[in-house]
Amino acid sequence: MRLLVFFISILHAVTASEFLQAERLRGVSLTKTSLYNPAADFTCFDGSKSVKFALVNDDYCDCPDGSDEPGTSACPNGSFHCTNAGYRPTNIPSSRVNDGICDCCDGSDEWKHPNICQNNCVELWKLEKVRMAEEKDQANRGFVLRQEFAKTGISKKVERQQKVEELEAQLVTLKEKEVLLKTTKEEIEAKEAAALEEHRQMMEEKRAKEEHEENMKRGALAFSELDTDKDAVVTGAELTSHKELDPDLADETFTDTEAQQILQADSVDLGFFLANVWPTINSTFQTTIPPIVEQQEEKSQEQTQEEVVAEDIGEEEDEIMRGEVIDEQEEHEEEEGEEDEYYGEEDEEEKDVETPPPPPSAEYSEETQRIVEEAMLSRETFRKHEDERKNIESEIQNLKTALEMDFGPDESYQALQFQCYELQTMEYTYKLCPFDKTSQSPKNGGTETNLGRWGSWSGGNDDKYSRMKYDNGLTCWNGPARSTEVRIKCGVEHKLLSVDEPSRCAYTFEFATPCACKQTQQESHQRDEL
Ligand code: MAN
């Protein structure tokens, strides 16, 4: 009886061990164990076929999806599950099974070479625990900082909102005042325009009057020139001395009759001449008397010379004197070069002193001047006011833009606005200016290359704030516009950790900041599979 009980117990033990064996089928995770039932045929996971259970793990690939060979390297697309008891279970490609390299920390992937791998799962787990503790500590310290940043971010937001309200109220008053200033300005400008128009007309009339007077003066001079016998009338005969007045220049004879036709009479006095004759001949009449200005100049030259001559040689005949004096003066000038220089300078000084100030461009009346100045002042006041209003509007706009920015669920990322973080690599200095841009500057000089402008948070629904997207940077030669993805992780300080360019002109930055720290770090769970 005892012997029977013993055999039954042995039988039980074998069955349990077989069951365990089935449960622990090589390369299969606990969750998939139920799919491998030794008591039934095995159906490939893709449902493509069923095979005898004996063909599972027989080192021959039957299922197209490789599911019949979880523990061997027979299927190219198979997957081997490392239990890694004491550490984390993991799946490796079947091709790594029995390839002489230890992939699982429990060494289970090298089951044909039991001596080459050491089970180091426990050691790994110990290291992992230290790393996790450090990470947790960092996360907690970072979280404390994050809360500070969040507090500042929130108060900054409130401050900005209040500032917007304050500026908007100010803007209302400014706009009201601007309307008044504009009305005042327009009123005074209308007055100014009228005064300037009046001034322009006055100047125009003055000029016309002066022109008329000048014309009459020239007419009177012409009359006097034509009146050769000085009897206060001009006759046809007198007119004929001016051949240019001949209405029929081709025949080369200017007859009295032709001249009388021009005069409209046999002879004319000054009044009739100015009113009726001069207007018809003033454009053709050519005076034989040199122009007044020239005469005056000549006269003044003569006077100067006379003075010099008077000093040097006394009173003599003008014509003779002039010739001698000029010669002597020239000689004198040659001899007394130094003195001349001196006099020359003195002359220049005198010239400077004597040069009259330029006449005012517009000689306004006192009233017009007052209106013009008042209008200028009004324009200036309006312009200043307008500038002030525009400044306030742009300040409001900037504040609103900042208020619309997404600085994270607790506003802590506000701390990064207007800051830049740099990282040096062998070739470049990379810069991240959160919410603004990313850039790259060659270390040996040269211009900064924009690697993207702030776009948006791009971590997706799972963790929106884990990534930032900067795009529309400088276009790559024959390529896309440069862009950057910033991967954010928790750290006790804001720091640009690494930079990469995984594909041409598409960059990835790794950035640590307390703003990404969470109070409770997700624990990595040790899996103890037995
Ligand atoms: C520059 C840099 C590089 C980039 C090339 C593309 O050299 O911006 O990062 O790959 O241009 O031509």
XYZ file of C-alpha atoms and ligand atoms in Angstrom:
542
model
C 0.000 0.000 0.000
C 2.757 2.346 0.998
C 4.530 1.492 -2.236
C 1.389 2.305 -4.209
C 1.090 5.688 -2.488
C 4.746 6.333 -3.303
C 4.212 5.554 -7.028
C 1.064 7.658 -7.156
C 3.023 10.560 -5.603
C 5.802 10.123 -8.171
C 3.215 10.070 -10.955
C 1.686 13.285 -9.576
C 5.061 14.963 -9.391
C 5.841 14.054 -13.005
C 2.445 15.348 -14.206
C 2.932 18.640 -12.302
C 6.430 19.019 -13.689
C 5.145 18.339 -17.224
C 2.456 20.918 -16.688
C 5.024 23.421 -15.421
C 7.194 22.536 -18.409
C 4.271 23.304 -20.691
C 3.625 26.502 -18.796
C 7.264 27.476 -19.103
C 7.572 26.597 -22.765
C 10.869 28.056 -23.926
C 10.659 31.585 -25.321
C 7.003 32.085 -24.378
C 5.783 34.772 -21.979
C 3.339 33.900 -19.228
C 0.598 35.898 -20.957
C 0.898 33.708 -24.069
C 1.287 30.396 -22.291
C -2.393 29.543 -22.657
C -1.971 29.643 -26.435
C 0.410 26.709 -26.279
C -1.644 23.717 -25.019
C 0.313 20.421 -25.209
C -2.956 18.512 -25.203
C -4.069 20.001 -28.525
C -2.711 20.848 -31.937
C -1.047 24.219 -32.152
C -2.737 26.878 -34.297
C -0.413 29.516 -35.716
C -1.183 32.992 -34.271
C -2.098 34.262 -37.736
C -4.589 31.382 -38.008
C -2.956 30.191 -41.225
C -2.599 26.577 -40.074
C -2.581 24.078 -37.223
C 0.246 21.659 -36.551
C 0.839 18.820 -34.125
C 1.979 20.217 -30.769
C 5.129 18.109 -31.126
C 6.186 20.421 -33.936
C 6.307 23.424 -31.557
C 9.916 24.386 -30.836
C 11.190 21.472 -32.974
C 13.675 23.857 -34.636
C 11.695 23.814 -37.877
C 9.580 26.772 -38.932
C 6.022 25.757 -39.777
C 3.998 28.937 -39.169
C 4.489 31.872 -41.549
C 4.365 34.210 -38.526
C 7.005 32.145 -36.693
C 4.703 31.494 -33.731
C 5.425 27.726 -33.669
C 9.125 28.371 -32.866
C 9.115 30.781 -29.887
C 12.194 29.199 -28.353
C 14.447 28.555 -31.360
C 15.995 30.576 -34.153
C 14.220 28.564 -36.837
C 11.788 31.298 -37.917
C 13.323 34.499 -39.324
C 10.413 36.598 -38.041
C 10.003 34.921 -34.657
C 10.334 36.504 -31.254
C 11.945 35.037 -28.124
C 10.759 36.016 -24.673
C 13.429 36.370 -21.964
C 11.880 35.843 -18.586
C 14.727 37.704 -16.861
C 13.441 36.811 -13.416
C 14.594 39.449 -10.933
C 14.792 42.067 -13.649
C 12.571 43.150 -16.557
C 11.223 40.556 -18.998
C 12.009 41.370 -22.596
C 11.465 40.090 -26.142
C 14.302 39.646 -28.595
C 14.277 38.619 -32.284
C 14.540 34.832 -32.697
C 17.681 35.270 -34.752
C 19.544 36.123 -31.556
C 18.718 32.794 -29.968
C 21.810 30.625 -29.602
C 23.977 33.020 -31.590
C 26.688 32.950 -28.929
C 25.821 36.420 -27.584
C 24.009 36.874 -24.306
C 20.973 39.033 -24.877
C 18.813 38.060 -21.920
C 20.190 38.862 -18.474
C 19.088 35.400 -17.354
C 21.024 33.833 -20.271
C 17.937 31.955 -21.448
C 18.512 32.908 -25.092
C 21.721 30.860 -25.146
C 20.166 27.590 -23.887
C 22.356 25.505 -26.192
C 25.474 27.046 -24.590
C 24.634 26.855 -20.906
C 28.103 27.983 -19.811
C 28.608 31.168 -21.775
C 26.074 33.397 -20.023
C 25.880 34.429 -16.400
C 22.573 35.380 -14.919
C 23.125 39.032 -13.926
C 19.484 40.033 -13.612
C 19.741 40.682 -9.877
C 22.814 42.927 -10.293
C 21.089 44.772 -13.110
C 18.041 45.289 -10.982
C 20.184 46.687 -8.152
C 21.761 49.199 -10.554
C 18.376 49.984 -11.958
C 17.047 50.670 -8.481
C 19.916 53.116 -7.810
C 19.265 54.843 -11.142
C 15.555 54.997 -10.436
C 16.177 56.407 -6.977
C 18.416 59.095 -8.466
C 15.822 59.829 -11.110
C 13.132 60.033 -8.496
C 15.203 62.331 -6.359
C 15.873 64.516 -9.352
C 12.216 64.501 -10.255
C 11.238 65.543 -6.769
C 13.793 68.305 -6.615
C 12.790 69.397 -10.100
C 9.146 69.335 -9.137
C 9.794 71.732 -6.252
C 11.408 74.117 -8.734
C 8.597 73.578 -11.208
C 6.106 74.677 -8.587
C 8.076 77.878 -8.116
C 8.115 78.466 -11.861
C 4.417 77.731 -12.013
C 3.749 80.274 -9.264
C 5.767 82.903 -11.145
C 4.125 81.904 -14.417
C 0.643 82.295 -12.990
C 1.384 85.648 -11.396
C 3.021 86.801 -14.634
C -0.108 85.827 -16.502
C -2.320 87.705 -14.052
C 0.059 90.651 -14.264
C -0.149 90.594 -18.066
C -3.928 90.381 -17.984
C -4.092 93.331 -15.606
C -1.641 95.275 -17.753
C -3.783 94.635 -20.829
C -6.855 95.919 -19.009
C -4.973 98.956 -17.760
C -3.554 99.734 -21.217
C -6.902 99.193 -22.892
C -8.488 101.720 -20.528
C -5.616 104.104 -21.245
C -6.128 103.496 -24.954
C -9.766 104.569 -24.765
C -8.750 107.918 -23.221
C -5.901 108.292 -25.683
C -8.185 107.643 -28.644
C -10.703 110.179 -27.372
C -7.988 112.754 -26.955
C -6.604 111.863 -30.368
C -9.964 112.650 -31.970
C -9.916 116.088 -30.338
C -6.307 116.682 -31.307
C -7.085 115.634 -34.851
C -10.016 118.053 -35.032
C -7.859 120.857 -33.625
C -5.091 119.969 -36.057
C -7.448 119.877 -39.016
C -8.990 123.198 -38.018
C -5.656 124.928 -37.713
C -4.446 123.224 -40.871
C -7.459 124.576 -42.723
C -6.594 128.047 -41.395
C -2.997 127.462 -42.357
C -3.965 126.411 -45.882
C -6.135 129.522 -46.255
C -3.416 131.796 -44.893
C -0.804 130.204 -47.142
C -3.100 130.514 -50.132
C -3.683 134.147 -49.295
C 0.052 134.588 -48.948
C 0.651 132.830 -52.240
C -1.858 135.042 -54.015
C -0.340 138.115 -52.427
C 3.119 137.053 -53.547
C 1.771 136.291 -56.976
C 0.184 139.727 -57.230
C 3.345 141.340 -55.935
C 5.418 139.480 -58.466
C 3.003 140.394 -61.285
C 3.118 144.026 -60.168
C 6.907 143.986 -60.042
C 7.022 142.357 -63.443
C 4.678 144.985 -64.822
C 6.724 147.767 -63.274
C 9.899 146.253 -64.613
C 8.299 145.962 -68.034
C 7.187 149.578 -67.900
C 10.677 150.584 -66.800
C 12.163 148.775 -69.753
C 9.479 150.343 -71.966
C 10.354 153.818 -70.676
C 14.042 153.149 -71.305
C 13.247 151.896 -74.790
C 11.153 155.041 -75.371
C 14.019 157.203 -74.193
C 16.425 155.283 -76.419
C 14.108 155.600 -79.434
C 13.451 159.292 -78.766
C 16.809 160.259 -80.184
C 16.012 163.966 -80.460
C 14.697 164.049 -76.921
C 11.437 165.851 -77.839
C 9.288 163.514 -75.674
C 7.712 161.837 -78.698
C 8.864 158.926 -80.789
C 8.361 159.229 -84.507
C 8.284 156.626 -87.258
C 11.684 157.840 -88.466
C 13.159 157.373 -84.975
C 11.756 153.848 -84.801
C 13.420 152.855 -88.093
C 16.882 153.070 -86.458
C 15.998 149.746 -84.763
C 16.087 147.361 -87.718
C 15.052 144.417 -85.553
C 11.562 145.989 -85.348
C 11.091 145.802 -89.137
C 7.951 143.678 -89.602
C 9.266 142.624 -93.007
C 12.888 141.729 -92.257
C 13.335 140.029 -95.640
C 13.241 143.230 -97.721
C 15.955 144.814 -95.537
C 14.240 148.194 -95.591
C 12.412 149.510 -92.581
C 10.331 152.361 -93.936
C 8.773 155.249 -91.955
C 5.352 154.011 -93.036
C 6.057 150.572 -91.615
C 7.297 152.222 -88.437
C 4.187 154.437 -88.165
C 2.034 151.348 -88.510
C 3.785 149.913 -85.484
C 3.338 153.188 -83.613
C -0.299 153.385 -84.804
C 0.376 157.099 -85.372
C 2.939 159.443 -86.881
C 4.453 159.951 -83.463
C 3.591 158.847 -79.953
C 4.244 160.172 -76.476
C 5.448 158.034 -73.558
C 1.934 157.241 -72.238
C 0.643 156.040 -75.584
C 3.903 154.197 -76.267
C 3.774 152.282 -73.005
C 0.083 151.429 -73.338
C -0.103 150.562 -77.033
C 3.279 150.171 -78.678
C 5.603 148.623 -76.095
C 3.448 145.533 -75.555
C 3.812 144.719 -79.278
C 7.549 145.346 -79.566
C 9.002 144.465 -76.159
C 9.946 140.973 -77.224
C 11.703 142.087 -80.447
C 13.179 145.385 -79.284
C 16.911 145.191 -78.729
C 18.512 147.890 -76.686
C 21.870 149.283 -77.710
C 22.545 150.430 -74.149
C 24.388 147.906 -72.023
C 22.350 146.433 -69.177
C 22.042 148.507 -66.019
C 23.824 145.979 -63.839
C 26.836 145.929 -66.110
C 26.857 149.691 -66.160
C 26.823 149.775 -62.402
C 29.617 147.229 -62.187
C 31.712 149.195 -64.628
C 30.986 152.328 -62.687
C 32.033 150.786 -59.385
C 35.201 149.434 -60.992
C 35.972 152.862 -62.280
C 35.385 154.291 -58.825
C 37.806 151.864 -57.159
C 40.438 152.562 -59.690
C 39.880 156.281 -59.316
C 40.405 156.087 -55.579
C 43.688 154.206 -55.982
C 44.823 156.581 -58.672
C 43.863 159.569 -56.557
C 46.076 158.336 -53.746
C 49.019 157.496 -55.960
C 49.247 160.081 -58.667
C 46.656 162.756 -58.091
C 44.087 164.099 -60.523
C 44.690 163.367 -64.227
C 42.666 162.572 -67.348
C 40.468 159.568 -66.598
C 41.330 157.446 -69.607
C 45.066 157.990 -69.305
C 44.980 157.561 -65.575
C 43.116 154.294 -65.801
C 45.661 152.741 -68.093
C 48.661 153.811 -65.996
C 47.108 152.954 -62.717
C 46.106 149.541 -63.812
C 49.641 148.853 -65.022
C 51.197 150.244 -61.880
C 48.758 148.405 -59.726
C 49.682 145.170 -61.428
C 53.397 145.857 -60.877
C 52.711 146.800 -57.293
C 50.822 143.607 -56.791
C 53.707 141.585 -58.181
C 56.223 143.309 -55.895
C 54.194 143.188 -52.744
C 53.086 139.617 -52.945
C 53.139 139.126 -49.206
C 51.079 142.157 -48.550
C 48.655 141.045 -51.191
C 48.193 137.786 -49.423
C 47.456 139.707 -46.298
C 45.036 141.991 -48.064
C 43.538 139.018 -49.801
C 42.722 137.481 -46.437
C 41.346 140.718 -45.165
C 39.184 140.999 -48.269
C 37.792 137.553 -47.666
C 37.031 138.358 -44.076
C 35.267 141.475 -45.185
C 33.354 139.463 -47.747
C 32.209 137.092 -45.011
C 31.043 139.897 -42.841
C 29.373 141.682 -45.686
C 27.611 138.629 -47.162
C 23.963 139.340 -46.416
C 21.915 136.562 -44.812
C 19.784 134.687 -47.324
C 16.320 136.177 -47.618
C 13.569 134.244 -45.834
C 11.992 131.687 -48.138
C 8.559 132.962 -47.340
C 7.985 136.362 -45.896
C 4.795 135.678 -44.050
C 2.771 138.263 -42.291
C 2.890 138.097 -38.503
C -0.555 136.489 -38.454
C 0.336 133.910 -41.144
C 3.574 133.115 -39.328
C 1.613 132.623 -36.094
C -0.865 130.305 -37.847
C 1.932 128.305 -39.531
C 3.723 127.873 -36.197
C 0.494 126.938 -34.456
C -0.229 124.346 -37.162
C 3.283 122.931 -36.855
C 2.883 122.645 -33.114
C -0.523 121.063 -33.508
C 0.857 118.518 -36.000
C 3.737 117.726 -33.679
C 1.421 117.293 -30.676
C -0.874 115.077 -32.734
C 2.043 113.007 -34.049
C 3.461 112.463 -30.557
C 0.051 111.484 -29.307
C -0.453 109.150 -32.233
C 2.963 107.543 -31.564
C 2.041 107.052 -27.942
C -1.249 105.425 -28.954
C 0.520 103.141 -31.448
C 3.109 102.143 -28.833
C 0.366 101.230 -26.407
C -1.469 99.272 -29.092
C 1.654 97.284 -29.932
C 2.326 96.719 -26.219
C -1.220 95.371 -25.852
C -0.692 93.181 -28.906
C 2.570 91.775 -27.475
C 0.922 91.102 -24.136
C -2.006 89.373 -25.821
C 0.347 87.233 -27.883
C 2.155 86.252 -24.676
C -1.179 85.530 -22.986
C -2.180 83.256 -25.837
C 1.033 81.237 -25.506
C 0.666 77.785 -23.986
C 3.150 77.692 -21.116
C 2.040 74.280 -19.943
C -0.797 73.123 -17.719
C 0.582 75.056 -14.753
C 2.199 78.008 -16.638
C 5.645 76.898 -15.450
C 7.158 77.000 -18.963
C 6.730 80.750 -18.875
C 10.119 80.675 -17.135
C 11.729 79.724 -20.442
C 10.301 82.602 -22.467
C 12.923 85.132 -23.565
C 15.745 82.761 -22.487
C 18.236 80.934 -24.685
C 20.225 77.784 -23.967
C 23.370 76.806 -25.808
C 25.280 73.649 -26.550
C 28.688 73.471 -28.168
C 29.555 70.626 -30.508
C 32.802 70.170 -32.426
C 31.569 72.290 -35.316
C 28.666 74.419 -34.126
C 27.101 76.283 -31.246
C 23.456 75.280 -31.112
C 20.922 77.514 -29.454
C 17.434 76.913 -28.189
C 15.376 80.011 -27.407
C 12.103 78.441 -26.220
C 8.942 79.831 -27.788
C 11.075 81.741 -30.260
C 13.598 79.806 -32.375
C 16.429 77.309 -32.628
C 19.709 78.070 -34.359
C 23.138 76.847 -35.329
C 26.274 79.027 -35.562
C 29.583 77.774 -36.945
C 32.213 77.940 -34.203
C 34.806 79.364 -36.554
C 32.636 82.400 -37.304
C 30.017 82.924 -39.960
C 26.368 83.652 -39.800
C 23.767 82.039 -37.597
C 21.497 79.550 -39.351
C 17.879 79.497 -38.272
C 16.856 75.915 -37.548
C 13.202 76.738 -37.032
C 10.753 79.173 -35.500
C 8.481 78.314 -32.632
C 5.596 76.237 -33.867
C 3.762 74.295 -31.187
C 3.850 71.629 -28.540
C 4.045 68.361 -30.399
C 4.086 65.553 -27.855
C 0.727 64.270 -29.055
C -2.268 63.456 -26.928
C -0.340 61.219 -24.548
C 2.158 63.810 -23.416
C 1.659 67.040 -25.298
C 4.354 68.900 -23.362
C 7.088 66.332 -23.962
C 8.042 67.761 -27.359
C 8.291 71.136 -29.046
C 8.247 71.760 -32.760
C 10.206 74.570 -34.404
C 9.769 74.839 -38.176
C 10.195 77.092 -41.198
C 13.885 77.619 -40.560
C 16.375 78.469 -43.280
C 15.703 76.371 -46.353
C 18.287 73.701 -46.989
C 20.155 73.712 -50.266
C 18.033 71.484 -52.505
C 16.120 70.383 -49.456
C 13.438 71.202 -46.908
C 13.209 74.210 -44.634
C 15.196 73.395 -41.509
C 13.156 72.249 -38.529
C 13.808 71.083 -34.990
C 12.056 68.760 -32.620
C 12.909 69.463 -28.998
C 12.502 66.453 -26.731
C 11.894 67.526 -23.202
C 12.793 65.628 -20.083
C 12.858 66.297 -16.401
C 16.009 67.815 -14.967
C 16.948 69.985 -12.026
C 18.091 72.784 -14.331
C 17.154 74.128 -17.748
C 19.791 72.607 -19.979
C 20.281 71.761 -23.626
C 21.628 68.231 -23.299
C 22.217 67.023 -26.834
C 21.714 67.844 -30.469
C 21.375 65.556 -33.440
C 20.587 65.840 -37.130
C 19.071 62.416 -37.841
C 18.110 63.441 -41.345
C 19.498 66.332 -43.338
C 18.249 69.656 -41.986
C 15.845 67.995 -39.520
C 17.304 68.397 -36.037
C 16.473 66.927 -32.671
C 17.416 68.652 -29.436
C 17.210 67.057 -26.022
C 16.376 69.576 -23.351
C 16.090 69.101 -19.602
C 13.981 71.359 -17.438
C 12.350 71.200 -14.010
C 9.119 72.178 -15.810
C 8.901 68.574 -17.076
C 9.304 67.014 -13.620
C 6.344 65.182 -12.141
C 5.826 64.627 -8.463
C 5.444 60.881 -8.693
C 7.749 59.252 -11.152
C 6.387 56.155 -12.784
C 8.060 53.258 -11.097
C 9.573 50.529 -13.245
C 8.126 47.348 -11.892
C 10.363 44.462 -11.101
C 8.899 41.342 -12.555
C 9.487 38.231 -10.694
C 8.316 35.428 -12.847
C 8.687 32.059 -11.302
C 24.882 73.297 -43.054
C 24.354 72.894 -41.709
C 24.097 71.417 -41.648
C 23.237 70.978 -42.798
C 23.819 71.456 -44.104
C 22.878 71.135 -45.262
O 26.144 72.820 -43.255
O 23.178 73.585 -41.481
O 23.498 71.059 -40.418
O 23.114 69.587 -42.846
O 24.022 72.852 -44.069
O 23.411 71.540 -46.464
